Amino acid sequence: METNEKEIMATTSDFLPLLGTDYIELWVGNAKQAAHYYKTAFGFQSLAYAGPETGVKDRTSYVLVQNKMKLVLTSPLHSTSEIAEHHKKHGDGVKVLALWVDDAYDAFEQTTKRGAKAYLEPRTLTDEQGEVRMSGIHTYGEVVHLFIERKNYNGAFMPGFKKWESTYNPSPVGLLYVDHCVGNVGWNQMNPWVKFYEEVMGFKNILSFDDNDISTEYSALMSKVMSNGNGYVKFPINEPAEGKRKSQVEEYLEFYEGEGTQHVAIATNDIVATVKELMARGVEFLKVPNTYYDDLLDRVGPIEEDLGPLSELGILVDRDDEGYLLQLFTKPVEDRPTMFYEIIQRKGAKSFGKGNFKALFEAIEREQELRGNL
Ligand code: FE2
């Protein structure tokens, strides 16, 4: 890296302090049914609701929570709205990656003056529980970042929502918080978005993978991991790379009809228990061949977990200089082969499972082939 670049990053790294991910909002075709799925299959709990009953006329939103992770599912109530247009084009997908800040007005000022395109002018929402201040900017595709400041709020979620009491409460599965969210962008668009996160949001590029790291016979991609200053928020950015046939990122771009969020990784402290429970509840995962486990310990060294349950569930392991991690990826959770989830347990490792890319991408290609999209 050039000195000049280092200096710029040093002077700009603290202008957007983030406390973490506040929530992730998906715009979906049927939020009521999606909420049931996330409760039943992923163990999320009912938290809050907004819709006609709370004075919101054009949409319904269901807020779900599990430990520190909040998920908002929103559907349009009419065909003529931004949400309906979004769903028609993309199917179900992530619209909002909301970031928790101390000052939503300043976050807007700092990012827009560095070139961010405004999505939501700063505003203060109030009810009898206090106030939430928020603002928002655009990022890749039609995804937006909302900055949420809630230090003076005691309600369930935010003004406009009421507490959602449900008689149906499946138990949690041990999902803790959002570890990282990955964006898929178009050909030659990775570096412009890396620059956006560096210059507009003060993030740093902490890891890079080129097509030599991440290429199988067919499915090549390139990726750069962007992290905010304290490491609480990490956004890897993928773009397709030339391979023999269609990259998995290309398949996503084609079916999502544009750039968007590819996967959300959720942390657990006990991946064996979490994945066992998710599978029992019908969540489908990518499966690597059992030969993956034959020489696993030679590749990653000693681990605390028994190999039996890992291979039975298909859990992947990788190691870096600081420790190891265990991870597993769901199949896409919509009919379009677009967004999916990763379940991750970190045991010191701060990386993203590069050692698993080949086995994993071959598993993805087998799925692409079944869809006729390879
Ligand atoms: Fe990931």
Coordinates of C-alpha atoms and ligand atoms in Angstrom, one line a residue:
M1 CA 0.0 0.0 0.0
E2 CA 1.2 3.5 -0.8
T3 CA 2.1 5.8 2.1
N4 CA -0.3 8.3 0.8
E5 CA -3.2 5.8 1.0
K6 CA -2.2 4.8 4.5
E7 CA -2.2 8.4 5.6
I8 CA -5.7 9.0 4.2
M9 CA -7.0 5.9 5.9
A10 CA -5.4 7.0 9.3
T11 CA -7.0 10.4 9.2
T12 CA -10.4 9.1 8.0
S13 CA -10.9 5.9 10.1
D14 CA -12.8 7.3 13.0
F15 CA -15.4 9.6 11.5
L16 CA -18.1 6.9 11.5
P17 CA -18.0 5.0 14.8
L18 CA -20.3 2.0 14.6
L19 CA -21.6 0.1 17.7
G20 CA -22.6 -2.9 15.6
T21 CA -25.4 -4.2 13.3
D22 CA -28.7 -2.8 14.4
Y23 CA -31.0 -5.0 12.2
I24 CA -31.3 -6.5 8.8
E25 CA -34.5 -5.9 6.8
L26 CA -35.7 -8.2 4.1
W27 CA -38.3 -7.1 1.6
V28 CA -40.3 -10.2 0.9
G29 CA -43.5 -11.3 -0.9
N30 CA -45.3 -12.5 2.2
A31 CA -43.9 -11.2 5.5
K32 CA -46.5 -13.0 7.6
Q33 CA -45.4 -16.4 6.3
A34 CA -41.7 -15.5 6.2
A35 CA -41.9 -14.6 9.9
H36 CA -43.4 -18.0 10.6
Y37 CA -40.5 -19.7 8.7
Y38 CA -37.8 -17.7 10.6
K39 CA -39.5 -18.5 13.9
T40 CA -40.0 -22.2 13.2
A41 CA -36.9 -23.0 11.3
F42 CA -34.3 -20.5 12.6
G43 CA -35.6 -20.1 16.2
F44 CA -36.3 -16.3 16.0
Q45 CA -38.6 -14.8 18.6
S46 CA -41.5 -12.4 18.0
L47 CA -40.6 -8.8 19.0
A48 CA -42.6 -6.1 17.2
Y49 CA -45.0 -5.4 14.4
A50 CA -46.0 -2.5 12.2
G51 CA -48.9 -2.3 9.8
P52 CA -52.4 -0.8 9.3
E53 CA -53.1 -1.6 13.0
T54 CA -50.3 0.8 14.0
G55 CA -51.0 3.5 11.5
V56 CA -48.7 2.2 8.6
K57 CA -50.9 2.0 5.5
D58 CA -48.7 0.6 2.8
R59 CA -46.8 -2.3 4.4
T60 CA -46.5 -4.8 7.2
S61 CA -43.3 -5.3 9.1
Y62 CA -42.5 -8.2 11.5
V63 CA -39.5 -7.8 13.8
L64 CA -37.9 -10.9 15.0
V65 CA -35.0 -11.3 17.5
Q66 CA -32.6 -14.0 18.6
N67 CA -30.0 -12.8 21.2
K68 CA -28.4 -9.7 19.6
M69 CA -29.7 -10.3 16.0
K70 CA -32.8 -8.5 14.8
L71 CA -34.5 -9.4 11.5
V72 CA -37.2 -7.3 10.0
L73 CA -39.5 -8.8 7.3
T74 CA -41.5 -6.3 5.3
S75 CA -44.2 -6.8 2.6
P76 CA -46.1 -4.3 0.5
L77 CA -49.9 -4.1 0.9
H78 CA -50.5 -2.7 -2.6
S79 CA -49.0 -3.2 -6.1
T80 CA -47.9 0.4 -6.5
S81 CA -45.1 1.0 -4.0
E82 CA -41.3 0.9 -3.9
I83 CA -41.5 -2.3 -1.9
A84 CA -43.8 -4.0 -4.5
E85 CA -41.5 -2.9 -7.3
H86 CA -38.5 -4.2 -5.4
H87 CA -40.1 -7.6 -4.8
K88 CA -41.2 -7.9 -8.5
K89 CA -37.7 -7.4 -9.7
H90 CA -35.6 -9.1 -7.0
G91 CA -37.8 -11.6 -5.2
D92 CA -37.1 -11.8 -1.5
G93 CA -33.9 -10.1 -0.5
V94 CA -32.1 -7.7 1.8
K95 CA -33.1 -4.1 1.5
V96 CA -31.6 -2.6 4.7
L97 CA -28.3 -3.3 6.5
A98 CA -29.0 -1.1 9.6
L99 CA -26.0 0.1 11.6
W100 CA -26.2 1.1 15.3
V101 CA -24.6 4.5 15.9
D102 CA -24.4 7.1 18.7
D103 CA -25.3 9.9 16.4
A104 CA -27.5 9.3 13.3
Y105 CA -27.4 12.9 12.3
D106 CA -23.6 13.1 12.3
A107 CA -23.4 9.7 10.5
F108 CA -25.5 11.1 7.7
E109 CA -23.4 14.3 7.5
Q110 CA -20.1 12.5 7.6
T111 CA -21.0 10.0 4.8
T112 CA -22.9 12.3 2.5
K113 CA -20.2 14.9 2.5
R114 CA -17.8 12.2 1.4
G115 CA -20.0 11.3 -1.5
A116 CA -22.7 8.9 -0.2
K117 CA -26.1 9.2 -2.0
A118 CA -28.7 10.1 0.5
Y119 CA -31.6 7.6 1.1
L120 CA -33.2 9.0 4.2
E121 CA -32.7 12.5 5.5
P122 CA -32.0 12.5 9.3
R123 CA -35.2 12.4 11.3
T124 CA -36.4 11.8 14.9
L125 CA -39.2 9.4 15.6
T126 CA -40.9 9.7 18.9
D127 CA -43.6 7.9 21.0
E128 CA -44.3 7.5 24.7
Q129 CA -41.2 5.2 25.0
G130 CA -38.8 7.8 23.9
E131 CA -37.1 8.6 20.6
V132 CA -35.1 6.9 17.8
R133 CA -33.1 9.0 15.5
M134 CA -32.3 7.6 12.0
S135 CA -30.9 8.5 8.6
G136 CA -29.8 6.5 5.6
I137 CA -27.6 6.2 2.5
H138 CA -27.5 4.0 -0.6
T139 CA -24.9 1.3 -1.1
Y140 CA -24.5 -1.4 -3.8
G141 CA -27.6 -2.4 -5.9
E142 CA -30.8 -1.3 -4.2
V143 CA -29.4 -2.0 -0.7
V144 CA -29.3 0.8 1.8
H145 CA -27.5 1.5 5.1
L146 CA -29.7 3.0 7.8
F147 CA -28.0 4.7 10.8
I148 CA -30.0 4.0 13.9
E149 CA -29.5 5.9 17.2
R150 CA -31.6 4.5 20.0
K151 CA -30.0 5.7 23.2
N152 CA -33.2 7.4 24.4
Y153 CA -35.6 4.7 23.5
N154 CA -37.2 2.0 25.8
G155 CA -39.8 0.5 23.5
A156 CA -39.8 -2.9 21.8
F157 CA -38.2 -1.7 18.5
M158 CA -38.9 1.8 17.4
P159 CA -41.8 4.3 17.1
G160 CA -44.5 3.1 14.7
F161 CA -44.1 -0.5 16.0
K162 CA -46.1 -2.2 18.7
K163 CA -44.9 -5.1 20.8
W164 CA -45.7 -8.4 19.1
E165 CA -47.0 -10.9 21.6
S166 CA -47.4 -14.4 20.0
T167 CA -48.8 -17.6 21.4
Y168 CA -46.4 -19.5 19.0
N169 CA -42.9 -19.3 20.3
P170 CA -40.5 -22.0 19.1
S171 CA -37.2 -22.1 21.1
P172 CA -34.1 -20.3 19.9
V173 CA -31.3 -22.4 18.3
G174 CA -28.3 -20.5 19.6
L175 CA -27.9 -17.8 16.9
L176 CA -26.1 -14.9 18.6
Y177 CA -25.3 -11.9 16.3
V178 CA -24.4 -10.9 12.8
D179 CA -20.8 -11.8 12.0
H180 CA -20.6 -10.4 8.5
C181 CA -22.8 -9.6 5.5
V182 CA -21.5 -10.3 2.0
G183 CA -22.5 -8.2 -1.1
N184 CA -22.4 -9.5 -4.7
V185 CA -21.6 -6.8 -7.2
G186 CA -21.2 -6.8 -11.0
W187 CA -18.1 -7.3 -13.2
N188 CA -15.3 -4.8 -12.3
Q189 CA -17.5 -3.3 -9.5
M190 CA -15.6 -4.8 -6.5
N191 CA -12.9 -2.1 -6.4
P192 CA -15.3 0.8 -6.8
W193 CA -17.3 -0.5 -3.8
V194 CA -14.1 -1.1 -1.8
K195 CA -13.3 2.5 -2.4
F196 CA -16.8 3.5 -1.3
Y197 CA -16.5 1.7 2.0
E198 CA -13.0 3.2 2.5
E199 CA -13.7 6.7 1.6
V200 CA -17.3 7.2 2.4
M201 CA -17.6 5.0 5.5
G202 CA -13.9 4.9 6.8
F203 CA -13.7 1.0 6.5
K204 CA -10.5 -0.8 5.8
N205 CA -9.8 -3.7 3.4
I206 CA -8.6 -6.4 5.8
L207 CA -8.5 -9.4 3.5
S208 CA -8.5 -10.0 -0.3
F209 CA -9.1 -13.1 -2.3
D210 CA -8.4 -13.2 -6.0
D211 CA -9.4 -15.8 -8.6
N212 CA -6.4 -17.9 -7.8
D213 CA -7.6 -18.3 -4.3
I214 CA -11.2 -18.8 -5.2
S215 CA -11.6 -20.7 -8.3
T216 CA -12.7 -24.2 -9.1
E217 CA -13.1 -25.6 -12.6
Y218 CA -16.1 -23.3 -13.1
S219 CA -17.0 -21.0 -10.3
A220 CA -14.4 -18.2 -10.0
L221 CA -14.9 -15.1 -8.0
M222 CA -12.9 -12.3 -6.4
S223 CA -13.6 -10.9 -2.9
K224 CA -12.3 -8.1 -0.6
V225 CA -13.3 -8.0 3.0
M226 CA -14.2 -4.5 4.3
S227 CA -14.2 -3.9 8.1
N228 CA -15.1 -0.8 10.2
G229 CA -12.6 0.4 12.8
N230 CA -13.6 -1.7 15.7
G231 CA -14.2 -4.8 13.6
Y232 CA -17.9 -5.1 14.7
V233 CA -19.1 -4.6 11.1
K234 CA -17.6 -6.6 8.2
F235 CA -18.8 -6.5 4.6
P236 CA -17.0 -8.8 2.2
I237 CA -17.6 -7.7 -1.5
N238 CA -17.6 -10.3 -4.2
E239 CA -17.5 -9.9 -8.0
P240 CA -17.5 -12.7 -10.6
A241 CA -14.3 -13.8 -12.2
E242 CA -13.8 -15.5 -15.6
G243 CA -14.0 -19.2 -15.3
K244 CA -14.8 -22.1 -17.7
R245 CA -18.5 -21.6 -17.1
K246 CA -20.8 -19.4 -15.1
S247 CA -19.6 -18.1 -11.8
Q248 CA -21.9 -18.5 -8.8
V249 CA -21.9 -14.6 -8.4
E250 CA -23.1 -14.3 -12.0
E251 CA -25.9 -16.8 -11.3
Y252 CA -26.9 -14.6 -8.3
L253 CA -26.8 -11.4 -10.4
E254 CA -28.9 -12.9 -13.1
F255 CA -31.6 -14.2 -10.7
Y256 CA -31.6 -11.3 -8.4
E257 CA -31.6 -9.0 -11.5
G258 CA -28.9 -6.9 -10.0
E259 CA -26.4 -6.5 -7.2
G260 CA -27.4 -7.4 -3.7
T261 CA -26.6 -9.1 -0.4
Q262 CA -25.5 -12.7 -1.0
H263 CA -25.3 -14.0 2.5
V264 CA -25.6 -13.1 6.1
A265 CA -23.3 -15.0 8.5
I266 CA -24.6 -15.5 12.0
A267 CA -22.4 -16.4 15.0
T268 CA -23.1 -19.3 17.4
N269 CA -21.1 -20.6 20.4
D270 CA -22.0 -24.2 19.7
I271 CA -22.2 -24.9 16.0
V272 CA -22.9 -28.6 16.4
A273 CA -26.0 -28.0 18.6
T274 CA -27.2 -25.1 16.4
V275 CA -26.8 -26.9 13.1
K276 CA -28.3 -30.1 14.5
E277 CA -31.4 -28.1 15.6
L278 CA -31.6 -26.1 12.3
M279 CA -31.5 -29.4 10.3
A280 CA -34.2 -31.0 12.5
R281 CA -36.4 -27.9 11.7
G282 CA -36.0 -28.3 8.0
V283 CA -33.2 -25.9 7.1
E284 CA -31.2 -27.2 4.1
F285 CA -27.4 -26.9 4.0
L286 CA -24.8 -27.4 1.3
K287 CA -23.0 -30.7 1.7
V288 CA -19.4 -31.3 0.9
P289 CA -18.3 -34.9 0.1
N290 CA -17.3 -37.0 3.1
T291 CA -13.7 -37.3 1.8
Y292 CA -13.4 -33.6 3.1
Y293 CA -13.0 -35.2 6.6
D294 CA -10.4 -37.8 5.6
D295 CA -7.4 -35.4 6.0
L296 CA -9.1 -32.5 7.8
L297 CA -6.9 -32.7 10.9
D298 CA -3.8 -32.8 8.8
R299 CA -5.0 -29.6 7.1
V300 CA -6.2 -27.7 10.2
G301 CA -4.3 -29.2 13.1
P302 CA -5.9 -30.2 16.4
I303 CA -9.4 -29.0 17.2
E304 CA -11.5 -29.3 20.3
E305 CA -14.6 -30.8 18.6
D306 CA -15.1 -34.5 17.8
L307 CA -14.8 -35.3 14.2
G308 CA -17.9 -37.6 14.2
P309 CA -20.6 -34.9 14.6
L310 CA -18.8 -32.5 12.3
S311 CA -18.7 -35.0 9.4
E312 CA -22.2 -36.2 10.2
L313 CA -23.6 -32.6 9.9
G314 CA -21.1 -31.5 7.2
I315 CA -19.6 -28.7 9.2
L316 CA -16.5 -27.2 7.7
V317 CA -13.3 -26.2 9.6
D318 CA -10.5 -23.7 8.6
R319 CA -7.5 -22.3 10.5
D320 CA -5.6 -19.0 10.3
D321 CA -2.7 -17.5 12.3
E322 CA -5.0 -16.6 15.2
G323 CA -7.1 -19.8 15.6
Y324 CA -9.7 -21.8 13.8
L325 CA -13.3 -21.4 12.8
L326 CA -16.2 -23.8 12.0
Q327 CA -18.8 -22.8 9.4
L328 CA -21.6 -24.1 7.3
F329 CA -23.8 -22.6 4.6
T330 CA -27.5 -23.0 3.9
K331 CA -28.9 -23.5 0.5
P332 CA -30.7 -20.3 -0.8
V333 CA -33.8 -19.7 1.4
E334 CA -35.9 -18.5 -1.6
D335 CA -36.9 -20.2 -4.9
R336 CA -34.5 -17.9 -6.8
P337 CA -30.9 -19.0 -6.2
T338 CA -30.0 -15.8 -4.4
M339 CA -29.6 -15.1 -0.7
F340 CA -28.5 -17.7 1.9
Y341 CA -27.1 -17.9 5.4
E342 CA -23.8 -18.9 7.0
I343 CA -23.6 -20.3 10.5
I344 CA -20.2 -19.6 12.0
Q345 CA -18.4 -20.4 15.2
R346 CA -15.0 -18.6 15.7
K347 CA -12.4 -20.1 17.9
G348 CA -9.8 -17.3 17.5
A349 CA -9.8 -17.1 13.8
K350 CA -10.7 -13.8 12.3
S351 CA -10.8 -14.9 8.7
F352 CA -13.6 -16.3 6.5
G353 CA -12.8 -19.9 5.7
K354 CA -10.6 -19.6 2.6
G355 CA -9.4 -23.2 3.0
N356 CA -13.0 -24.3 2.5
F357 CA -13.7 -22.4 -0.7
K358 CA -12.7 -25.1 -3.1
A359 CA -14.8 -27.9 -1.4
L360 CA -17.6 -25.4 -0.9
F361 CA -17.7 -24.1 -4.4
E362 CA -17.7 -27.5 -5.9
A363 CA -20.8 -28.2 -3.7
I364 CA -22.4 -25.0 -5.0
E365 CA -21.6 -26.0 -8.6
R366 CA -23.4 -29.3 -8.1
E367 CA -26.4 -27.3 -7.1
Q368 CA -26.0 -24.9 -10.0
E369 CA -25.8 -27.9 -12.3
L370 CA -29.1 -29.2 -10.9
R371 CA -30.7 -25.9 -11.7
G372 CA -29.2 -25.9 -15.2
N373 CA -27.3 -22.8 -14.6
L374 CA -23.7 -23.9 -14.8
Ligands
FE2_1 FE -19.2 -15.6 4.8

